[in-house]
Every structure is written in structure tokens, then in C-alpha cells.
Short mmCIF file of C-alpha atoms in Angstrom, two decimals:
data_model
loop_
_atom_site.label_atom_id
_atom_site.label_comp_id
_atom_site.label_asym_id
_atom_site.label_seq_id
_atom_site.Cartn_x
_atom_site.Cartn_y
_atom_site.Cartn_z
CA MET S 1 17.46 -26.30 23.92
CA THR S 2 19.35 -24.51 26.67
CA GLY S 3 20.24 -20.85 27.24
CA ARG S 4 22.42 -18.82 29.50
CA VAL S 5 23.51 -15.23 30.21
CA THR S 6 27.24 -14.39 30.50
CA LYS S 7 29.19 -11.25 31.26
CA ASP S 8 31.91 -10.21 28.84
CA LYS S 9 34.91 -9.35 30.97
CA LYS S 10 36.46 -7.15 28.29
CA THR S 11 33.44 -4.90 27.67
CA ASN S 12 31.60 -5.39 31.00
CA LYS S 13 28.46 -5.99 28.95
CA TYR S 14 26.25 -9.11 28.87
CA TYR S 15 25.35 -11.54 26.11
CA TYR S 16 23.13 -14.58 25.91
CA THR S 17 23.82 -17.95 24.30
CA ILE S 18 21.27 -20.53 23.16
CA ASP S 19 22.35 -24.08 22.25
CA ILE S 20 19.96 -25.76 19.85
CA ARG S 21 20.28 -29.52 19.30
CA THR S 22 18.45 -31.36 16.56
CA LYS S 23 18.81 -34.84 15.07
CA GLU S 24 20.73 -33.35 12.16
CA ASN S 25 23.09 -30.94 13.87
CA ARG S 26 23.80 -28.54 16.69
CA LYS S 27 23.53 -24.75 16.41
CA ARG S 28 24.43 -21.91 18.72
CA LYS S 29 22.65 -18.55 18.77
CA VAL S 30 24.49 -15.63 20.38
CA LYS S 31 23.44 -12.05 20.92
CA LYS S 32 25.73 -9.50 22.55
CA ASN S 33 26.00 -5.98 24.01
CA PHE S 34 23.29 -5.83 26.69
CA LYS S 35 24.00 -3.23 29.32
CA THR S 36 22.51 -5.15 32.27
CA LYS S 37 22.09 -8.77 33.19
CA LYS S 38 18.33 -8.20 33.58
CA GLU S 39 18.08 -6.88 30.04
CA ALA S 40 20.05 -9.81 28.64
CA LYS S 41 17.94 -12.32 30.58
CA ARG S 42 14.69 -10.84 29.31
CA ALA S 43 15.99 -10.91 25.71
CA LEU S 44 17.00 -14.55 26.23
CA GLU S 45 13.50 -15.48 27.47
CA LEU S 46 11.86 -13.88 24.47
CA ALA S 47 14.28 -15.54 22.06
CA MET S 48 13.71 -18.94 23.71
CA GLU S 49 9.95 -18.49 23.44
CA GLU S 50 10.22 -17.68 19.80
CA LEU S 51 12.46 -20.62 19.02
CA GLN S 52 10.23 -23.00 21.00
CA LYS S 53 7.22 -21.69 19.05
CA GLU S 54 9.03 -22.33 15.78
CA GLU S 55 9.84 -25.90 16.93
CA ARG S 56 6.20 -26.54 17.78
CA VAL S 57 5.14 -25.28 14.36
CA LYS S 58 7.67 -27.51 12.57
CA ASP S 59 6.70 -30.49 14.67
CA SER S 60 3.04 -29.94 13.82
CA GLN S 61 3.93 -29.60 10.14
CA LYS S 62 6.03 -32.71 10.14
CA GLU S 63 3.34 -34.71 11.84
CA GLY S 64 0.82 -33.53 9.25
CA THR S 65 -1.58 -32.10 11.81
CA TRP S 66 -1.29 -28.41 10.89
CA THR S 67 -4.41 -27.13 9.19
CA LEU S 68 -4.57 -24.32 6.64
CA GLY S 69 -6.55 -22.26 9.18
CA SER S 70 -3.73 -22.51 11.70
CA TYR S 71 -1.16 -21.68 9.04
CA PHE S 72 -3.10 -18.65 7.80
CA ASP S 73 -3.14 -17.31 11.41
CA TYR S 74 0.59 -17.96 11.69
CA TRP S 75 1.25 -16.18 8.38
CA LEU S 76 -0.74 -13.11 9.37
CA LYS S 77 1.08 -12.80 12.67
CA THR S 78 4.58 -13.76 11.48
CA TYR S 79 4.72 -12.08 8.10
CA ALA S 80 1.81 -9.79 7.22
CA LYS S 81 1.59 -7.89 10.49
CA SER S 82 5.16 -6.46 10.20
CA ASN S 83 5.70 -6.53 6.43
CA THR S 84 2.61 -4.89 4.96
CA ALA S 85 0.90 -1.52 5.17
CA PRO S 86 -1.96 -1.33 7.73
CA ASN S 87 -4.67 -1.12 5.04
CA THR S 88 -3.09 -4.06 3.17
CA PHE S 89 -2.96 -6.12 6.36
CA ARG S 90 -6.63 -5.43 7.05
CA GLY S 91 -7.48 -6.49 3.56
CA TYR S 92 -5.57 -9.75 3.92
CA GLU S 93 -7.05 -10.43 7.34
CA GLY S 94 -10.54 -9.84 5.99
CA ILE S 95 -10.11 -12.22 3.02
CA ILE S 96 -8.73 -14.90 5.30
CA ARG S 97 -11.37 -14.47 8.03
CA VAL S 98 -14.43 -14.16 5.75
CA HIS S 99 -13.48 -16.45 2.88
CA LEU S 100 -10.39 -18.67 3.04
CA LYS S 101 -10.64 -20.00 6.59
CA PRO S 102 -14.37 -20.87 6.52
CA ASP S 103 -13.95 -22.75 3.17
CA LEU S 104 -10.42 -24.14 3.34
CA GLY S 105 -9.32 -23.77 6.96
CA HIS S 106 -10.18 -27.32 7.98
CA ILE S 107 -7.92 -28.90 5.35
CA LYS S 108 -4.47 -30.02 6.52
CA LEU S 109 -1.68 -27.95 5.03
CA HIS S 110 -0.01 -31.00 3.42
CA ASP S 111 -3.29 -32.35 2.03
CA LEU S 112 -4.41 -29.30 -0.01
CA THR S 113 -5.00 -30.18 -3.68
CA ILE S 114 -5.48 -28.21 -6.87
CA ASN S 115 -9.01 -29.55 -7.22
CA GLN S 116 -9.97 -28.18 -3.77
CA ILE S 117 -8.60 -24.76 -4.75
CA GLN S 118 -10.35 -24.89 -8.12
CA ASP S 119 -13.69 -25.79 -6.43
CA TYR S 120 -13.14 -22.89 -4.03
CA TYR S 121 -12.80 -20.45 -6.95
CA THR S 122 -15.91 -21.84 -8.64
CA ASP S 123 -17.99 -21.54 -5.48
CA LYS S 124 -16.74 -18.02 -4.76
CA LEU S 125 -17.79 -16.77 -8.18
CA GLU S 126 -21.40 -17.14 -7.00
CA GLN S 127 -20.68 -14.62 -4.19
CA VAL S 128 -17.98 -12.19 -5.45
CA SER S 129 -16.53 -10.92 -8.73
CA ALA S 130 -13.87 -12.64 -10.80
CA GLN S 131 -11.48 -9.84 -9.89
CA THR S 132 -12.01 -10.52 -6.18
CA VAL S 133 -11.43 -14.28 -6.69
CA LYS S 134 -8.17 -13.39 -8.43
CA HIS S 135 -7.15 -11.39 -5.34
CA HIS S 136 -7.84 -14.51 -3.25
CA HIS S 137 -5.70 -16.58 -5.63
CA ARG S 138 -2.77 -14.16 -5.36
CA LEU S 139 -2.96 -14.13 -1.56
CA LEU S 140 -3.14 -17.94 -1.39
CA CYS S 141 -0.17 -18.27 -3.73
CA LYS S 142 1.83 -15.80 -1.63
CA MET S 143 1.06 -17.61 1.62
CA LEU S 144 1.94 -21.04 0.26
CA ASN S 145 5.16 -19.66 -1.32
CA ASP S 146 6.11 -18.41 2.13
CA ALA S 147 5.34 -21.88 3.55
CA ILE S 148 7.94 -23.25 1.09
CA ASP S 149 10.51 -20.63 2.12
CA TRP S 150 9.90 -21.61 5.78
CA GLU S 151 10.27 -25.30 4.89
CA PHE S 152 6.71 -26.20 5.82
CA LEU S 153 5.93 -27.31 2.26
CA THR S 154 7.93 -28.54 -0.70
CA LYS S 155 5.56 -27.35 -3.44
CA ASN S 156 2.81 -24.78 -4.01
CA VAL S 157 -0.26 -26.43 -5.51
CA ALA S 158 -2.03 -23.07 -5.90
CA LEU S 159 0.37 -22.07 -8.67
CA LYS S 160 -1.22 -24.65 -10.98
CA ALA S 161 -4.78 -23.66 -10.14
CA LYS S 162 -6.51 -21.42 -12.65
CA PRO S 163 -8.43 -18.44 -11.23
CA PRO S 164 -11.16 -16.85 -13.37
CA LYS S 165 -10.09 -14.14 -15.79
CA PRO S 166 -11.75 -10.90 -14.80
CA GLU S 167 -12.76 -8.31 -17.37
CA ARG S 168 -10.06 -5.72 -17.48
CA PHE S 169 -11.04 -2.69 -15.47
CA LYS S 170 -11.21 0.51 -17.53
CA PRO S 171 -10.75 3.62 -15.46
CA THR S 172 -12.30 6.92 -16.51
CA PHE S 173 -9.91 9.47 -17.96
CA TYR S 174 -10.75 13.14 -18.05
CA SER S 175 -9.23 15.45 -20.61
CA LYS S 176 -7.60 18.74 -19.52
CA GLU S 177 -10.79 20.62 -20.44
CA GLU S 178 -12.96 18.18 -18.46
CA LEU S 179 -10.68 18.44 -15.44
CA ASN S 180 -11.10 22.23 -15.53
CA HIS S 181 -14.89 21.74 -15.52
CA LEU S 182 -14.55 19.47 -12.50
CA PHE S 183 -12.29 21.93 -10.68
CA GLU S 184 -14.83 24.68 -11.27
CA ALA S 185 -17.69 22.50 -9.95
CA ALA S 186 -15.64 21.53 -6.90
CA LYS S 187 -15.37 25.18 -5.81
CA ALA S 188 -18.75 24.68 -4.10
CA SER S 189 -16.77 23.15 -1.25
CA THR S 190 -13.95 25.27 0.25
CA VAL S 191 -12.80 22.19 2.21
CA TYR S 192 -12.53 19.67 -0.63
CA HIS S 193 -11.81 21.81 -3.69
CA PRO S 194 -8.08 22.27 -2.75
CA ILE S 195 -7.32 18.52 -2.58
CA ILE S 196 -9.26 17.79 -5.79
CA PHE S 197 -7.46 20.60 -7.63
CA THR S 198 -4.03 19.53 -6.39
CA GLY S 199 -4.73 15.83 -7.10
CA GLY S 200 -5.41 16.61 -10.73
CA HIS S 201 -2.32 18.78 -11.10
CA THR S 202 0.13 16.38 -9.42
CA GLY S 203 -1.20 12.86 -9.90
CA ALA S 204 -0.50 12.12 -6.25
CA ARG S 205 -2.33 9.32 -4.46
CA LEU S 206 -5.06 10.22 -1.96
CA GLY S 207 -3.12 8.99 1.04
CA GLU S 208 -0.10 11.00 -0.05
CA LEU S 209 -2.23 14.14 -0.47
CA ARG S 210 -3.87 13.73 2.93
CA ALA S 211 -0.49 13.44 4.60
CA LEU S 212 1.00 16.57 3.08
CA GLN S 213 2.23 19.29 5.39
CA TRP S 214 3.19 22.83 4.46
CA ASP S 215 6.88 21.97 5.08
CA ASP S 216 6.61 19.54 2.10
CA ILE S 217 5.89 22.41 -0.31
CA ASP S 218 8.65 24.62 -1.67
CA PHE S 219 7.00 27.59 -3.30
CA HIS S 220 10.30 29.05 -4.57
CA ALA S 221 11.27 25.87 -6.42
CA ARG S 222 7.64 25.02 -7.24
CA LYS S 223 7.91 21.49 -5.97
CA VAL S 224 6.18 19.20 -3.47
CA SER S 225 7.96 16.35 -1.65
CA ILE S 226 6.05 13.08 -1.31
CA THR S 227 7.52 11.13 1.58
CA LYS S 228 4.59 9.73 3.55
CA SER S 229 1.00 8.57 3.34
CA ALA S 230 -2.06 8.83 5.56
CA TYR S 231 -4.33 5.90 6.32
CA MET S 232 -7.40 5.43 8.49
CA GLU S 233 -7.78 2.76 11.18
CA LYS S 234 -11.01 0.94 11.90
CA ASN S 235 -11.72 3.32 14.78
CA GLY S 236 -11.63 6.30 12.37
CA LYS S 237 -8.30 7.61 13.60
CA THR S 238 -5.88 8.82 10.89
CA LEU S 239 -2.26 7.77 11.15
CA ILE S 240 0.81 8.60 9.08
CA ARG S 241 3.37 6.15 7.73
CA ASP S 242 6.41 6.31 5.51
CA LEU S 243 5.80 5.19 1.91
CA THR S 244 5.65 1.39 1.77
CA LYS S 245 8.19 -0.84 0.08
CA GLY S 246 8.13 -0.29 -3.67
CA LYS S 247 6.98 3.32 -3.36
CA LYS S 248 9.93 5.73 -3.41
CA ASP S 249 10.04 9.20 -1.92
CA ARG S 250 9.75 11.61 -4.77
CA THR S 251 9.51 15.26 -5.75
CA ILE S 252 6.83 16.60 -8.05
CA ILE S 253 7.46 19.94 -9.73
CA PHE S 254 4.20 21.88 -10.27
CA GLY S 255 3.19 24.71 -12.63
CA LYS S 256 2.42 28.34 -12.00
CA ASN S 257 -1.35 27.78 -11.81
CA LEU S 258 -1.01 25.36 -8.88
CA MET S 259 1.61 27.60 -7.25
CA VAL S 260 -0.78 30.57 -7.29
CA PHE S 261 -3.60 28.42 -6.02
CA LEU S 262 -1.54 26.91 -3.14
CA LYS S 263 -0.27 30.32 -2.07
CA SER S 264 -3.84 31.53 -1.83
CA HIS S 265 -4.81 28.34 0.00
CA PHE S 266 -1.92 28.85 2.44
CA GLU S 267 -3.23 32.36 3.24
CA ARG S 268 -6.63 30.83 4.03
CA TYR S 269 -4.86 28.28 6.27
CA GLN S 270 -3.11 31.07 8.17
CA GLU S 271 -6.37 32.99 8.61
CA MET S 272 -8.18 29.95 9.98
CA LYS S 273 -5.28 29.14 12.27
CA THR S 274 -5.36 32.64 13.69
CA LEU S 275 -9.12 32.71 13.97
CA LEU S 276 -9.53 29.35 15.74
CA GLY S 277 -6.35 29.57 17.86
CA GLU S 278 -5.76 26.52 20.06
CA THR S 279 -8.81 24.65 18.70
CA PHE S 280 -7.15 24.49 15.29
CA ASN S 281 -5.22 21.26 14.67
CA PRO S 282 -1.45 21.86 14.96
CA ASN S 283 -0.41 19.25 12.39
CA ASN S 284 0.38 21.88 9.72
CA LEU S 285 -1.75 20.03 7.16
CA VAL S 286 -2.09 21.28 3.58
CA PHE S 287 -5.55 19.80 3.23
CA PHE S 288 -7.72 20.12 6.32
CA ASN S 289 -11.31 20.24 7.55
CA ALA S 290 -13.08 23.02 9.45
CA ILE S 291 -10.82 22.59 12.52
CA GLY S 292 -7.55 21.89 10.71
CA ASP S 293 -7.75 18.11 11.09
CA TYR S 294 -7.30 15.39 8.51
CA ILE S 295 -9.92 15.19 5.74
CA LYS S 296 -12.02 12.02 5.99
CA PRO S 297 -11.93 9.94 2.76
CA ARG S 298 -15.65 9.12 2.88
CA GLU S 299 -16.62 12.80 3.15
CA LEU S 300 -14.18 13.71 0.37
CA HIS S 301 -15.58 11.08 -1.97
CA ARG S 302 -19.08 12.40 -1.35
CA ALA S 303 -18.00 15.95 -2.21
CA TYR S 304 -16.07 14.63 -5.24
CA LYS S 305 -19.10 12.76 -6.58
CA ASN S 306 -21.30 15.86 -6.12
CA ALA S 307 -18.79 17.94 -8.08
CA ILE S 308 -18.88 15.39 -10.91
CA LYS S 309 -22.68 15.57 -11.02
CA ARG S 310 -22.61 19.38 -11.13
CA SER S 311 -20.02 19.34 -13.94
CA GLY S 312 -22.04 16.85 -16.02
CA LEU S 313 -19.01 14.58 -16.50
CA SER S 314 -19.06 10.77 -16.58
CA ASP S 315 -18.66 9.10 -13.21
CA ALA S 316 -15.13 8.47 -11.94
CA ARG S 317 -13.20 7.64 -8.80
CA PHE S 318 -10.91 10.05 -6.97
CA HIS S 319 -8.02 7.83 -8.04
CA ASP S 320 -8.91 8.58 -11.66
CA LEU S 321 -7.56 12.08 -11.16
CA ARG S 322 -4.18 10.34 -11.05
CA HIS S 323 -4.95 8.37 -14.23
CA SER S 324 -6.14 11.54 -15.94
CA HIS S 325 -3.00 13.41 -14.94
CA ALA S 326 -0.75 10.70 -16.43
CA THR S 327 -2.87 10.33 -19.59
CA ILE S 328 -2.75 14.08 -20.31
CA LEU S 329 1.04 14.16 -19.91
CA LEU S 330 1.66 11.12 -22.11
CA LYS S 331 -0.61 12.49 -24.83
CA LYS S 332 1.40 15.66 -24.74
CA ASN S 333 4.50 13.53 -25.46
CA VAL S 334 6.01 13.99 -22.02
CA HIS S 335 8.71 11.27 -21.69
CA PRO S 336 7.36 8.15 -19.91
CA LYS S 337 10.31 8.24 -17.49
CA ILE S 338 9.26 11.72 -16.29
CA VAL S 339 5.63 10.63 -15.95
CA SER S 340 6.78 7.52 -14.08
CA GLU S 341 8.83 9.64 -11.68
CA ARG S 342 5.86 11.97 -10.97
CA LEU S 343 3.58 9.03 -10.28
CA GLY S 344 6.11 7.24 -8.09
CA HIS S 345 6.24 4.05 -10.19
CA SER S 346 9.35 1.94 -9.65
CA LYS S 347 10.07 1.79 -13.39
CA PRO S 348 8.69 3.40 -16.60
CA SER S 349 7.52 0.01 -17.94
CA ILE S 350 4.80 -0.02 -15.26
CA THR S 351 3.59 3.39 -16.45
CA LEU S 352 3.58 2.29 -20.09
CA GLU S 353 1.67 -0.87 -19.27
CA ILE S 354 -0.99 0.92 -17.26
CA TYR S 355 -1.37 3.78 -19.74
CA SER S 356 -1.00 1.91 -23.01
CA HIS S 357 -4.19 3.64 -24.27
CA ALA S 358 -2.41 6.95 -24.08
CA THR S 359 0.67 5.77 -26.03
CA SER S 360 -1.19 3.96 -28.80
CA SER S 361 -1.44 7.17 -30.84
CA LEU S 362 2.35 7.50 -30.71
CA GLN S 363 2.62 4.35 -32.81
CA GLU S 364 0.79 6.13 -35.61
CA GLU S 365 3.10 9.14 -35.29
CA ALA S 366 6.17 6.86 -35.32
CA ALA S 367 4.99 5.22 -38.50
CA HIS S 368 5.07 8.55 -40.33
CA VAL S 369 8.46 9.70 -39.14
CA PHE S 370 10.24 8.24 -42.21
CA ASP S 371 7.60 9.63 -44.53
CA GLU S 372 8.47 13.21 -43.63
CA ASP S 373 10.65 15.26 -45.94
CA GLU S 374 14.06 16.00 -44.49
#
């Protein structure tokens, strides 16, 4: 493999060329339009390093010396780091570090068998739930599928392994009346009541709610724009990212009750901003703590659970506000496509699958349509 930097006489810009020779063929990699020779040379060095690294990986794979542990590390760095949301990446890294590498990491990539995977699932069931083991299975299948795409493997043995079947999780759904009881109980906290109230009225995800700024709310049109999400790093710092792949930007139209509430909440925001001055966080957040900063999920969940206890309702997660919102709409015969758009699902079929309990009553209604007198 050789590389060089050349100046284009027509454009007076620089480009690099890398000649790659293999037993099978010869390839040439070219990248143009660098303003300076130094810039082109640095880009060439980085490209050469990456190509050499790929060659070493392929050599190791061909020689059969690459272990699953080494491949897992490679997958995290090459794919997961740049193609998944931060929280998702941390989840993958944790599963690999705590579970997959200690138990399977010593096995050579080419030598992995279905029986070894099946034994792994059986052993893990003594430590974690069937649902968690199924998450491990999905991650392992994904990583080995990528190994095929990268030509490290020719088949994915994990696809034939059978993970345990977990009991289907049944979220808690509140009725409209129960939600109102919860909202009333949540008033004990001026910090957390607004986000709980808005979550129930919009069905937005927690990260989406935490990221909302006042510029995202149009009071005149009664709509809120969902374009980003907040997440928390290990150090406790909150960062904002665009919605991840598969989650589209969307607009949620809200009713008069939420409009009146948010207008009142905005007045409180303005009062606090004036009162605290420069000590008030300038991020223009819709939902904020005592100094205008991001609400911490752990503290919100504590306040949410306390509100549930005060209301006398059955226990539920904050995410179940979203489920309740969708269930109420579907039971009121709101078209699934509209519900899907409000929730940010990529297609209505996902909404119908998740909320099949809410649409089962519609089957009974459909059966009687032709019994009605015209």
C-alpha cells in the first residue's frame, strides 16, 4: 500500500492517492479538494492508518486468531460509537463488558457454535430475566450480522439459537379520570407537576419533554414541535441530540386545557427568570428545576411515584403516561394514523401492535355494523 499527495494544476488544490494491492486485484483510493498540502498529507496519514487497521483485522480473521472479545471491541468502536444514541451505546457497552466478553470473549470468532450460545443463555437465566437474555440475543445477532457484512464471517450461528421467551410486559394504563387524579396529586411539586401534566396530554417521551424549549411551543396554533431529545451522561451532565434514526421530527397539536396550563407555566418561568437574573439557566427550557436547569430523571421519577401514592392509583412508570395517552385516544376512536403521528411511530402498524388491547373493543363494534338498521 502506497500513498502520495499531488497538486491539481487546474484548481490549485491538493488531493491524495492511495494504491492498494491485494492478491486478487489492485484498487486506487482518491480524495480531492484540500486547500493546503499539509491538510492533504494529514488526511492521507489518517486514511492510511485506517486502511492498515482494516488489513490487520482481515488478516487476523483469515488466520482464525480473532476472538469474539476482540471483535466485540472492534464493533463498539467501528459501528456502535457513531451509529447509536449515547444511552443505547452505553447499554450495548455494558452488556458486552459485564456479560458477553467474560463468558464468550475467549472463543475464536470462527469457532463460535450454536451450542455455546445456547449454553450462555441457559447460564444467564440464573442471573438475569428472560427479557434481558433476549436483549443479549438481539445484540449478538446484530454484531454477527455486521461481521458478515464486513466479510469476517459467512454465516451467523446466533440466528439459529433459541433465546428464552419472556413473559410479555404489560404496562399500566390510566383512564382519563385516573390521569386527572394523578395530575391533581402531582400539584404538590411545582417543579415536576408541569412535565407530568404535559406528558399525559401529549404522549411525548421523557427525553423529548426534557429537551423542550419555549421556542418549540406555538401558543397561537396550539402545537409543540418535537425535534430533539435530552439524555444524561455518566457524569450527570445533560446533553441534547437530534432525534435518532427511526424517530421523525413531529408536531403535536394540544387542547385548550394544556394551552391554558402552559401559558400560566410560562408566566411562572418569566417571573423566576426575572427574580434570579444571571443565576437562572439561559437555556429557555419549558421544564426546569429551581435554577432553570434541566430536570434530573431520578428526581422526577421520585416525585412521580409520590404523586401516584397520594392519588391511590396502581403503580406505573413515567413512560406509561405515553401508553395511557395513546390508549385513551384509540378508545375514543381517534384514527390510528393520527395516534401514530402524535407518538412519533414510523408507521401506524407499530401503534396498532403495541396498543392491540385498546383496539380489541373495535372488533365488537365492527361486528354489529351490518346489524344496524339503515
